[in-house]
XYZ file of C-alpha atoms in Angstrom:
752
model
C 13.805 -37.900 -12.013
C 16.103 -34.883 -11.564
C 17.652 -34.293 -8.157
C 16.564 -31.457 -5.880
C 19.750 -29.580 -6.781
C 19.013 -29.985 -10.500
C 15.536 -28.515 -10.046
C 16.812 -25.609 -7.939
C 19.536 -24.902 -10.497
C 17.001 -24.791 -13.345
C 14.728 -22.428 -11.365
C 17.725 -20.215 -10.575
C 18.649 -20.067 -14.267
C 15.078 -19.162 -15.261
C 13.769 -16.761 -12.568
C 10.071 -16.071 -12.957
C 9.795 -18.399 -15.981
C 9.989 -21.910 -14.491
C 6.589 -23.443 -13.798
C 5.779 -27.110 -13.246
C 5.141 -27.556 -16.986
C 8.473 -25.947 -17.950
C 10.388 -28.059 -15.428
C 8.744 -31.253 -16.684
C 9.492 -30.349 -20.314
C 13.131 -29.487 -19.571
C 13.833 -32.764 -17.762
C 11.631 -34.928 -20.005
C 9.245 -35.903 -17.192
C 6.063 -37.496 -18.549
C 3.183 -39.644 -17.389
C 3.032 -40.833 -13.788
C 6.449 -39.297 -13.067
C 4.714 -35.890 -12.991
C 3.135 -36.943 -9.664
C 6.595 -37.375 -8.147
C 7.654 -33.995 -9.553
C 4.613 -32.338 -7.988
C 5.469 -33.924 -4.620
C 9.097 -32.815 -4.919
C 8.103 -29.213 -5.694
C 5.683 -29.206 -2.766
C 8.432 -30.344 -0.399
C 10.801 -27.656 -1.685
C 8.091 -25.018 -1.149
C 7.278 -26.218 2.371
C 10.910 -26.009 3.437
C 11.232 -22.505 1.967
C 13.675 -23.379 -0.829
C 11.301 -22.083 -3.508
C 8.259 -19.834 -3.699
C 5.302 -20.066 -6.061
C 4.212 -16.900 -7.828
C 1.427 -17.034 -10.404
C 2.149 -20.654 -11.411
C 5.881 -19.965 -11.594
C 8.628 -21.101 -9.238
C 11.344 -18.801 -7.924
C 13.883 -18.965 -5.138
C 13.245 -16.679 -2.116
C 14.753 -13.322 -2.999
C 14.712 -13.918 -6.775
C 13.130 -11.268 -8.975
C 10.158 -11.662 -11.352
C 10.872 -11.433 -15.060
C 9.128 -8.024 -15.317
C 9.503 -5.464 -12.534
C 9.775 -1.763 -11.708
C 13.215 -0.400 -10.777
C 14.619 2.865 -9.451
C 17.645 3.976 -11.472
C 19.938 5.172 -8.708
C 23.470 5.481 -10.041
C 26.002 4.502 -12.694
C 28.790 1.972 -12.612
C 32.441 2.896 -12.998
C 32.000 2.196 -16.720
C 29.138 4.698 -16.925
C 26.379 2.070 -17.206
C 23.053 2.625 -15.424
C 22.351 0.614 -12.265
C 18.960 0.234 -10.595
C 17.300 -1.536 -7.676
C 13.781 -3.038 -7.363
C 11.151 -0.615 -6.052
C 9.360 -3.476 -4.257
C 11.969 -5.370 -2.248
C 11.448 -7.338 0.970
C 14.159 -6.338 3.508
C 13.991 -9.885 4.892
C 16.071 -10.948 1.868
C 18.874 -8.497 2.697
C 20.034 -5.550 0.605
C 18.292 -5.068 -2.779
C 20.294 -6.436 -5.733
C 21.823 -4.146 -8.345
C 20.377 -4.456 -11.861
C 22.483 -3.458 -14.858
C 20.387 -1.610 -17.463
C 21.211 -2.599 -21.048
C 20.799 -0.031 -23.804
C 19.320 -1.422 -27.013
C 18.375 -0.570 -30.569
C 14.919 -1.454 -31.888
C 14.631 -1.626 -35.684
C 17.273 1.039 -36.032
C 15.696 3.286 -33.395
C 16.881 3.775 -29.832
C 14.902 2.136 -27.048
C 13.378 4.145 -24.162
C 15.864 6.755 -22.934
C 16.388 6.683 -19.172
C 18.814 8.223 -16.705
C 19.703 8.446 -13.033
C 16.647 9.442 -10.998
C 14.162 7.825 -13.385
C 11.875 4.927 -12.620
C 11.433 2.281 -15.297
C 9.609 -0.939 -16.050
C 12.192 -3.531 -17.132
C 12.428 -7.129 -18.278
C 15.262 -9.290 -16.939
C 17.818 -10.474 -19.479
C 19.992 -13.601 -19.397
C 23.174 -11.689 -20.262
C 26.020 -11.814 -17.716
C 25.912 -8.574 -15.630
C 29.539 -8.829 -14.550
C 30.842 -8.051 -11.058
C 28.964 -4.773 -10.533
C 25.423 -6.228 -10.557
C 23.357 -9.351 -9.942
C 21.012 -9.064 -12.946
C 20.791 -7.527 -16.407
C 17.595 -5.983 -17.734
C 16.237 -4.116 -20.743
C 13.889 -1.161 -20.338
C 10.304 -1.678 -21.457
C 9.102 1.798 -20.519
C 10.270 4.831 -18.600
C 7.738 5.538 -15.871
C 8.975 8.868 -14.569
C 10.638 11.839 -16.232
C 13.910 12.958 -14.767
C 13.176 16.045 -12.691
C 15.111 19.264 -13.247
C 13.856 20.707 -9.947
C 15.076 19.888 -6.462
C 13.166 20.251 -3.190
C 14.905 21.251 0.016
C 15.345 23.600 2.981
C 16.830 27.009 2.273
C 19.856 27.893 4.434
C 21.319 31.431 4.574
C 24.649 31.945 6.321
C 24.122 34.863 8.773
C 27.723 36.072 8.335
C 28.547 35.637 4.663
C 24.930 35.684 3.407
C 25.820 32.741 1.183
C 22.749 30.678 0.258
C 22.560 26.944 -0.192
C 19.942 24.205 -0.207
C 19.680 21.127 2.005
C 17.990 18.715 -0.442
C 15.150 16.554 0.854
C 16.544 13.601 -1.075
C 19.732 12.697 0.771
C 21.160 11.173 -2.399
C 21.316 14.675 -3.913
C 24.390 16.698 -2.960
C 24.326 20.245 -1.644
C 23.113 22.951 -4.047
C 24.313 26.574 -4.166
C 21.571 29.184 -4.662
C 21.760 32.519 -6.456
C 21.033 35.040 -3.624
C 19.511 37.484 -6.152
C 16.624 35.122 -6.906
C 15.127 33.891 -3.624
C 11.450 34.624 -4.460
C 11.058 36.153 -0.963
C 12.076 32.840 0.594
C 13.642 33.025 4.039
C 16.085 30.909 5.994
C 14.435 27.598 6.931
C 11.735 27.709 4.240
C 10.912 24.718 2.072
C 11.552 25.660 -1.557
C 11.847 24.079 -4.974
C 14.797 25.195 -7.068
C 15.583 24.951 -10.766
C 19.058 23.636 -11.499
C 20.804 25.736 -14.153
C 24.388 24.590 -14.013
C 26.567 21.987 -12.348
C 29.995 23.228 -11.324
C 33.263 21.665 -12.311
C 33.499 19.823 -9.007
C 29.922 18.594 -8.950
C 28.237 21.399 -6.941
C 24.911 22.319 -8.555
C 23.919 25.974 -8.956
C 20.265 26.888 -8.976
C 17.651 29.580 -8.342
C 14.493 29.417 -6.273
C 11.566 28.429 -8.460
C 8.808 28.271 -5.863
C 8.581 29.128 -2.177
C 6.396 26.487 -0.547
C 6.582 28.008 2.927
C 7.344 27.133 6.504
C 8.196 23.524 7.287
C 5.569 23.645 10.045
C 2.607 23.396 7.646
C 1.019 20.194 6.343
C 1.207 21.487 2.791
C 4.987 21.788 2.963
C 5.349 18.395 4.628
C 3.232 16.609 2.007
C 5.244 18.341 -0.752
C 8.325 16.544 0.567
C 6.551 13.187 0.292
C 5.374 13.948 -3.241
C 8.887 14.872 -4.268
C 10.668 11.976 -2.548
C 8.281 9.418 -4.076
C 8.246 11.048 -7.543
C 4.464 11.488 -7.491
C 3.191 13.819 -10.236
C 0.979 16.521 -8.720
C 0.609 19.155 -11.454
C -1.640 18.412 -14.426
C -0.205 19.353 -17.839
C -2.057 22.142 -19.639
C -3.359 19.801 -22.333
C -4.917 17.538 -19.690
C -6.657 20.450 -17.965
C -7.855 21.775 -21.329
C -9.323 18.407 -22.239
C -11.114 18.211 -18.887
C -12.535 21.720 -19.210
C -13.859 20.997 -22.693
C -15.788 17.903 -21.548
C -19.567 18.204 -21.828
C -22.073 16.571 -19.421
C -23.241 13.166 -20.677
C -26.947 12.936 -21.479
C -29.233 9.893 -21.247
C -29.017 8.852 -24.912
C -29.135 5.018 -24.959
C -28.757 4.606 -21.196
C -31.302 3.005 -18.913
C -33.207 5.508 -16.796
C -32.534 4.887 -13.079
C -33.426 8.406 -11.936
C -36.427 7.194 -9.952
C -34.383 4.662 -7.930
C -33.515 6.408 -4.616
C -29.802 5.677 -4.707
C -27.817 7.519 -2.005
C -24.124 8.182 -1.370
C -22.595 7.435 2.055
C -19.071 8.811 2.463
C -16.760 10.514 4.974
C -18.125 13.910 6.037
C -15.278 15.754 4.286
C -15.438 13.803 0.995
C -15.384 15.947 -2.157
C -15.914 13.240 -4.771
C -18.629 10.600 -4.609
C -18.081 7.641 -6.922
C -20.558 5.092 -5.505
C -24.255 5.120 -4.630
C -26.373 2.306 -3.164
C -29.966 1.154 -2.751
C -31.549 -2.092 -1.573
C -34.957 -3.672 -1.241
C -36.545 -6.996 -0.348
C -36.838 -9.394 -3.278
C -40.505 -9.773 -4.281
C -39.819 -13.098 -6.018
C -41.819 -15.735 -4.082
C -39.115 -18.307 -4.828
C -36.534 -16.175 -2.993
C -38.246 -15.613 0.333
C -36.100 -13.537 2.659
C -33.806 -12.560 -0.214
C -32.754 -9.034 -1.147
C -31.888 -7.020 -4.253
C -28.873 -4.690 -4.010
C -28.157 -1.865 -6.450
C -24.671 -0.365 -6.716
C -24.094 2.547 -9.108
C -20.556 3.732 -9.879
C -19.492 6.962 -11.587
C -19.094 6.369 -15.341
C -15.581 7.765 -15.741
C -15.146 5.882 -19.037
C -17.707 8.211 -20.614
C -15.309 11.138 -20.144
C -11.823 9.578 -20.099
C -11.370 7.668 -23.344
C -8.470 5.319 -24.243
C -5.407 7.150 -25.538
C -6.634 10.626 -24.575
C -4.468 13.122 -22.674
C -6.467 12.515 -19.488
C -6.122 8.755 -19.938
C -2.336 8.888 -20.297
C -2.033 11.110 -17.227
C -4.353 8.874 -15.186
C -2.316 5.800 -16.117
C 0.872 7.632 -15.148
C -0.551 8.558 -11.732
C -2.207 5.181 -11.150
C -4.323 6.389 -8.242
C -5.195 9.393 -6.102
C -3.006 10.142 -3.074
C -4.621 11.173 0.222
C -3.010 13.488 2.778
C -4.534 14.845 6.012
C -5.800 18.064 4.421
C -5.744 17.519 0.662
C -5.931 15.008 -2.154
C -3.622 14.656 -5.154
C -6.273 13.395 -7.591
C -5.779 10.927 -10.425
C -8.121 13.016 -12.609
C -8.615 16.801 -12.884
C -11.187 18.264 -10.498
C -13.491 19.132 -13.398
C -13.923 15.354 -13.810
C -13.387 13.938 -10.294
C -15.291 16.536 -8.252
C -17.827 17.647 -10.821
C -18.891 15.730 -13.932
C -18.252 12.247 -12.488
C -19.081 12.912 -8.848
C -22.529 11.515 -7.979
C -23.793 14.767 -6.529
C -27.043 15.017 -4.646
C -30.093 15.765 -6.848
C -27.976 16.042 -10.030
C -28.151 13.726 -13.046
C -25.043 11.672 -13.613
C -24.021 8.788 -15.910
C -23.146 5.568 -14.090
C -22.110 1.964 -14.537
C -24.367 -0.061 -12.283
C -24.979 -3.600 -11.124
C -28.172 -5.192 -9.816
C -27.440 -8.170 -7.550
C -29.892 -10.676 -6.077
C -29.031 -12.547 -2.857
C -30.865 -15.343 -1.083
C -31.780 -15.254 2.612
C -28.362 -16.698 3.560
C -26.416 -14.002 1.742
C -25.404 -16.095 -1.268
C -25.542 -14.272 -4.597
C -28.090 -15.827 -6.978
C -27.600 -13.555 -9.980
C -26.343 -10.186 -11.129
C -26.565 -7.938 -14.179
C -24.686 -4.839 -15.339
C -26.274 -1.696 -16.771
C -25.185 1.642 -18.192
C -27.581 4.178 -16.690
C -28.427 7.762 -15.977
C -29.162 8.294 -12.267
C -29.913 11.016 -9.736
C -28.595 10.662 -6.166
C -31.455 11.070 -3.694
C -29.165 12.235 -0.875
C -25.567 12.695 0.242
C -24.995 11.309 3.743
C -21.957 10.886 5.963
C -21.260 7.565 7.681
C -22.043 9.091 11.073
C -25.262 10.673 9.787
C -26.582 7.393 8.363
C -25.578 5.448 11.487
C -27.308 7.902 13.828
C -30.509 7.675 11.787
C -30.574 3.879 12.122
C -29.982 4.282 15.862
C -32.986 6.621 16.132
C -31.377 10.058 15.884
C -32.594 11.550 12.597
C -32.253 14.997 11.050
C -34.268 16.773 8.378
C -32.574 14.794 5.609
C -32.500 11.308 7.132
C -36.021 11.516 8.573
C -37.611 11.176 5.117
C -35.149 8.447 4.053
C -35.343 6.247 7.127
C -38.177 3.851 6.274
C -37.857 3.479 2.493
C -34.092 3.801 2.005
C -31.969 3.433 5.128
C -33.752 0.568 6.878
C -33.866 -1.574 3.683
C -30.119 -0.947 3.279
C -29.389 -2.208 6.792
C -31.721 -5.190 6.309
C -29.844 -6.099 3.128
C -26.532 -5.756 4.970
C -27.747 -8.163 7.637
C -28.418 -10.700 4.861
C -25.072 -10.146 3.127
C -23.287 -10.391 6.469
C -24.465 -13.986 6.777
C -22.663 -14.788 3.538
C -19.575 -12.879 4.661
C -19.467 -14.762 7.970
C -19.634 -18.075 6.097
C -16.887 -16.947 3.733
C -14.732 -16.015 6.758
C -12.332 -13.408 5.315
C -9.269 -12.438 7.334
C -10.461 -10.247 10.240
C -7.482 -8.305 11.598
C -8.166 -5.871 14.433
C -5.759 -2.998 13.730
C -7.353 0.406 14.460
C -6.395 3.191 12.046
C -5.572 6.633 13.401
C -6.510 9.899 11.736
C -4.676 13.229 12.065
C -6.844 16.296 12.628
C -5.268 19.619 11.664
C -5.665 23.180 12.888
C -6.464 26.010 10.485
C -2.751 26.764 10.058
C -2.066 23.215 8.841
C -0.330 21.971 11.988
C -1.455 18.927 13.980
C -4.314 19.493 16.421
C -4.759 15.931 17.672
C -4.763 12.293 16.598
C -7.973 10.270 16.868
C -9.115 6.710 16.195
C -12.383 6.977 14.216
C -15.068 4.588 15.358
C -15.710 1.654 13.017
C -19.463 1.819 12.305
C -21.905 -0.609 10.690
C -22.344 2.103 8.033
C -18.683 1.592 7.048
C -19.090 -2.189 6.981
C -22.291 -1.956 4.893
C -20.657 0.089 2.132
C -17.542 -2.097 2.252
C -19.538 -5.326 1.778
C -21.700 -3.858 -1.009
C -18.538 -2.757 -2.845
C -16.875 -6.163 -2.403
C -19.896 -7.903 -3.915
C -19.966 -5.474 -6.858
C -16.249 -6.120 -7.449
C -16.829 -9.872 -7.417
C -19.721 -9.496 -9.871
C -17.482 -7.517 -12.259
C -14.765 -10.186 -12.167
C -17.281 -13.001 -12.710
C -18.916 -11.239 -15.666
C -15.643 -10.489 -17.439
C -14.318 -13.976 -16.818
C -17.493 -15.487 -18.285
C -17.022 -13.305 -21.382
C -13.343 -14.323 -21.727
C -12.505 -10.643 -21.538
C -9.157 -9.055 -20.710
C -9.194 -8.315 -16.999
C -7.033 -6.866 -14.256
C -7.608 -8.951 -11.155
C -6.945 -7.719 -7.649
C -4.911 -10.629 -6.319
C -3.624 -11.475 -2.855
C -1.325 -14.464 -2.584
C -1.122 -16.763 0.424
C 1.824 -16.388 2.805
C 5.146 -17.876 1.769
C 6.351 -21.026 3.603
C 9.181 -18.964 5.096
C 6.810 -16.392 6.613
C 4.474 -19.108 7.856
C 7.364 -20.872 9.561
C 8.357 -17.629 11.302
C 4.747 -17.132 12.407
C 4.568 -20.744 13.580
C 7.694 -20.294 15.708
C 6.303 -17.115 17.240
C 2.890 -18.601 18.049
C 4.563 -21.601 19.685
C 5.955 -19.225 22.336
C 2.313 -18.644 23.341
C 1.332 -22.322 23.139
C -0.693 -21.639 19.975
C -0.286 -24.114 17.134
C -0.362 -23.262 13.444
C -1.069 -26.347 11.284
C 1.860 -27.675 9.262
C -0.026 -29.483 6.518
C -2.642 -28.477 3.964
C -3.404 -25.086 2.427
C -4.118 -22.537 5.150
C -7.288 -20.507 4.813
C -8.085 -17.113 6.303
C -10.343 -18.890 8.832
C -7.267 -20.548 10.388
C -5.811 -17.136 11.181
C -9.215 -15.904 12.413
C -9.378 -18.778 14.916
C -5.969 -17.737 16.253
C -7.074 -14.095 16.511
C -10.257 -15.161 18.340
C -8.181 -17.048 20.919
C -6.309 -13.898 21.915
C -9.204 -11.449 21.556
C -9.628 -9.173 24.596
C -6.299 -10.362 26.040
C -3.057 -8.369 26.470
C -1.557 -10.389 23.595
C -4.229 -9.358 21.070
C -2.387 -6.331 19.555
C 0.827 -8.358 19.365
C -0.721 -11.351 17.577
C -2.697 -9.152 15.170
C 0.525 -7.313 14.269
C 2.523 -10.500 13.677
C -0.256 -12.141 11.626
C -0.425 -9.000 9.462
C 3.336 -9.146 8.843
C 3.059 -12.763 7.757
C 0.703 -11.843 4.901
C 1.622 -11.121 1.289
C 0.869 -7.756 -0.321
C -2.128 -7.388 -2.621
C -1.464 -6.261 -6.203
C -2.934 -6.119 -9.712
C -2.331 -8.774 -12.358
C -4.051 -10.123 -15.505
C -3.614 -13.696 -14.224
C -5.875 -14.770 -11.372
C -4.664 -16.516 -8.230
C -7.584 -15.409 -6.036
C -7.708 -13.081 -3.061
C -6.515 -14.843 0.086
C -7.436 -12.122 2.598
C -11.034 -11.778 1.368
C -11.248 -15.542 0.744
C -12.541 -14.990 -2.787
C -11.737 -17.046 -5.887
C -12.029 -14.076 -8.253
C -11.938 -10.388 -7.459
C -11.455 -7.155 -9.435
C -11.625 -3.454 -8.574
C -14.705 -1.855 -10.148
C -16.055 0.601 -7.565
C -13.606 3.556 -7.567
C -12.714 4.631 -11.125
C -12.363 8.274 -10.030
C -9.334 7.401 -7.896
C -7.943 4.080 -9.292
C -6.885 3.394 -12.859
C -7.448 -0.355 -12.424
C -11.182 0.290 -11.944
C -11.335 2.360 -15.131
C -9.857 -0.581 -17.068
C -12.507 -2.892 -15.589
C -15.261 -0.430 -16.585
C -13.984 -0.319 -20.161
C -13.775 -4.108 -20.277
C -17.417 -4.383 -19.142
C -18.529 -1.816 -21.733
C -16.768 -3.722 -24.513
C -17.805 -7.235 -23.482
C -21.474 -6.302 -22.826
C -21.800 -3.995 -25.877
C -22.661 -0.980 -23.725
C -21.028 1.641 -25.932
C -18.100 2.534 -28.183
C -15.778 3.741 -25.398
C -14.822 0.308 -24.093
C -11.458 -1.428 -23.931
C -9.856 -1.343 -27.392
C -8.924 -4.609 -29.089
C -5.393 -5.822 -28.472
C -5.256 -4.070 -25.114
C -4.775 -7.370 -23.267
C -1.149 -7.391 -24.466
C -0.487 -4.267 -22.376
C -2.160 -5.446 -19.180
C 0.878 -7.036 -17.545
C 2.913 -3.851 -18.007
C 0.064 -1.647 -16.746
C -0.480 -3.957 -13.759
C 3.169 -3.527 -12.780
C 2.947 0.253 -13.145
C -0.193 0.791 -11.089
C 0.844 -1.692 -8.397
C 4.061 0.339 -8.004
C 2.033 3.583 -7.994
C -0.152 2.219 -5.213
C 2.892 1.383 -3.084
C 4.488 4.796 -3.626
C 1.198 6.499 -2.618
C 1.097 4.472 0.600
C 4.702 5.445 1.347
C 3.999 9.122 0.678
C 0.954 9.094 2.955
C 2.885 7.339 5.744
C 5.932 9.626 5.389
C 3.717 12.717 5.642
C 2.069 11.482 8.819
C 5.473 10.640 10.343
C 6.826 14.130 9.582
C 3.698 15.899 10.848
C 3.777 14.031 14.147
C 7.529 14.654 14.522
C 6.823 18.384 14.053
C 3.996 18.178 16.586
C 6.225 16.524 19.202
C 9.390 18.558 18.508
C 8.734 20.885 21.460
C 8.079 17.967 23.832
C 11.622 16.556 23.943
C 12.163 15.160 27.454
C 8.485 14.323 27.980
C 7.407 10.843 29.070
C 4.926 8.711 27.117
C 3.262 5.317 27.231
C 3.741 3.203 24.137
C 3.780 -0.281 22.708
C 6.651 -2.128 21.075
C 5.553 -2.232 17.429
C 8.715 -3.725 15.942
C 11.856 -5.542 17.022
C 15.127 -5.720 15.089
C 18.737 -6.502 15.908
C 19.467 -2.793 16.169
C 16.626 -1.847 18.514
C 12.925 -1.398 19.216
C 10.252 0.484 17.297
C 7.805 2.156 19.687
C 4.261 3.305 18.864
C 2.865 5.830 21.336
C -0.484 4.967 22.861
C -2.260 8.323 22.522
C -1.007 9.652 19.184
C 0.124 6.540 17.322
C 3.498 8.233 16.706
C 6.310 5.840 15.797
C 9.867 6.151 17.085
C 12.998 4.099 17.680
C 14.988 2.958 20.717
C 18.549 1.937 19.738
C 19.575 -1.361 21.338
C 22.750 0.262 22.664
C 20.689 2.595 24.869
C 18.354 0.037 26.414
C 20.431 -0.950 29.414
C 23.725 -2.335 30.646
C 23.211 -5.881 29.423
C 23.827 -7.144 25.894
C 20.447 -7.717 24.224
C 20.327 -10.497 21.642
C 17.664 -10.580 18.936
C 15.412 -13.642 19.121
C 13.632 -13.753 15.753
C 11.071 -16.439 16.660
C 9.968 -14.573 19.791
C 10.142 -11.103 18.136
C 12.120 -9.955 21.152
C 15.414 -8.564 22.448
C 16.600 -10.642 25.402
C 19.434 -9.737 27.792
C 22.087 -12.431 27.820
C 22.931 -12.052 31.507
C 19.657 -10.872 33.052
C 17.214 -12.508 30.584
C 15.384 -9.183 30.621
C 13.022 -9.292 27.632
C 11.465 -6.610 25.432
C 8.947 -8.260 23.095
C 6.733 -7.122 20.266
C 3.436 -5.933 21.768
C 4.784 -5.082 25.244
C 3.574 -1.842 26.855
C 6.484 0.380 27.913
C 7.220 3.838 29.301
C 9.559 5.961 27.174
C 11.102 9.426 27.145
C 11.341 11.440 23.929
C 15.077 12.012 23.415
C 15.068 13.582 19.946
C 12.610 14.705 17.249
C 13.786 15.181 13.657
C 10.825 16.629 11.694
C 12.815 16.899 8.463
C 13.334 13.122 8.457
C 10.039 12.305 10.208
C 11.959 10.454 12.911
C 11.607 10.197 16.704
C 14.161 8.686 19.082
C 13.089 7.409 22.484
C 14.806 6.219 25.644
C 13.147 3.300 27.349
C 12.305 3.852 31.032
C 10.407 0.759 32.161
C 12.162 -2.558 32.870
C 11.545 -5.511 30.609
C 9.895 -8.694 31.711
C 12.070 -11.632 32.721
C 12.105 -14.500 30.221
C 10.072 -17.450 31.535
C 12.759 -19.999 30.752
C 14.824 -18.659 33.660
C 12.589 -20.531 36.081
C 12.453 -17.643 38.538
C 12.238 -13.881 38.337
C 15.562 -12.099 38.669
C 15.901 -8.545 39.978
C 15.692 -5.936 37.244
C 18.542 -3.876 38.712
C 21.200 -3.863 36.024
C 24.896 -4.477 36.643
C 27.369 -1.786 35.725
C 28.753 -2.170 32.246
C 32.493 -2.222 31.408
C 32.671 1.536 30.888
C 30.968 2.263 34.229
C 33.194 -0.199 36.105
C 36.497 1.088 34.684
C 35.673 4.740 34.128
C 37.073 4.474 30.604
C 35.233 5.385 27.358
C 33.474 2.397 25.786
C 35.442 2.902 22.556
C 38.684 1.861 24.308
C 37.406 -1.599 25.123
C 39.400 -4.434 23.503
C 38.019 -5.739 20.226
C 38.189 -9.262 21.672
C 35.400 -8.375 24.087
C 33.235 -7.028 21.316
C 33.882 -10.130 19.253
C 32.871 -12.307 22.166
C 29.638 -10.375 22.504
């Protein structure tokens, strides 16, 4: 048997490629010795020395063999350097990746440059001292932009014009004052770069005046630009969408008499799912129900290899901002031909699922249909009808449509409760805007049974799609969610031990284990804290052609099928169903399975960039909203703890800000990772994740979307002190001596 060091060395030399089979083959391990190898690998995983990803072993912080990188700069030798787009800060600074240029059969490989984003495959070549890895480009994901976004600045004396770029990596840009497009000082503008000066200063002219930084539109433009999200459809894509003709019934099943309805947010513009349910009349399934889920048939309009298809794959998904959507597909498709509008005929991919009285699925079938939505309802409208408050529309639907839907949900909920998916209680806040695009207020929408009903119906339809394609041995993009890494579980275990809550050490943890912990702290002051820490211990969901299950939903197989208007992964699943069930000629083309791993990497990265853009926009909007309240006092909760300070989330608005550790008090506050706390060395004053605190807004930086707070309330005294000490703080060195803190001897700082 190889030693532990031998195994770790082999995994290090083959990142993302070394599975149990490869390790056994390399070391010549056969027969019963494989049992000892399995035990050895398990021990290494439990102690955090290796991680398992899709049947492959890697060291914590190692990169997968195929990944997406941002090409940030060049080395001194002029070679491109990039960093991973998806990097866990817990592993330190992201590693540099040297991009190798290559020739393919006499032709150059994909051409990339600084500012591009690319899908790459790691290479075993020595990167030299300037990088940690070498890689070859598989595909360029983003075109290098010739436009720059920023704030226009006009010198009041000299009238010289320059741009403060949004991207801080871009240097200052001089603007031609003759071509401002009526832009004024302080406006957000996009500029076209025409020339770069001898000393590196770019010269440009205003291309488009976006407007005042106070509007949501301008703020979301910054997020789109900073995350490289395409938001303008090429002319050929729009032309293709406009030329599309409505799909007729042809060979489709006729479901127009089934009273399917859509239930969506009140402000929804596209409707990609409709539902109906009824009691099962099969005498052998007493108490069972039949659930119908119809999904917009996007595949009928967006065919493989078309202009719309290439653009949809590039975008990956729609991006949602407080007052607008950046759609994956042109509005002619997303809001018109594919939207399941009330009383209008639409093509759909549909599933009919049969459940027994305990919520277990007995069978399901898929159909390509023509349907007509009986009604468009909002979540609140449907919920009120069930609670006895009907309107003209819901009154006629109540008995035959709405009540059967809720009865079916009650049955499916039994199955969900037995499955016990992860149930985190983390309320989501929504920003409401005024007519001028500025923030009006922040609310927490109520979580209704209507939301839960649609969510469970969609989950079951997604499971049915995955099961069908798997049974047909079809190419498939799974939605996977890995279990927590041993390292994250150990951190969670240490934290829970501070509350006398035990997390089991042995055996595979299920979502139900976390649910039991969350139930213990429910309705207690520690509930928000524990929910937050459990969330941070979880892995991130992604797309992949290889299945490892979905840990959070506690499902063995799961795929996204229900939102093809806004997710490219769902469109792939639709095409796979069409091909494998012989439902038409517009299914997944043969040989497409070879591209799935690359596409999975692209759309997983697109999903993460959309989430970042949405979060950045909200941060900037709230910073703008609070900019005129500097000096005001607020109640908040500690939402994050690091060595450098505390992240505070305000109670009323959900705004996030930072308290630098150096401003907290006169003690030195040490970071205790296991307790998620900063603890004063002398006073034992403690500020812990989840604590409620009073803060004062010290600074608002709307451009960066940042808030800085000063903490006003004292921390709690750590329990290991045995008694409560007074919270009055001693004077620090600067206060005692009257000298600036910067003059203090370095020896003192070293001692601290």
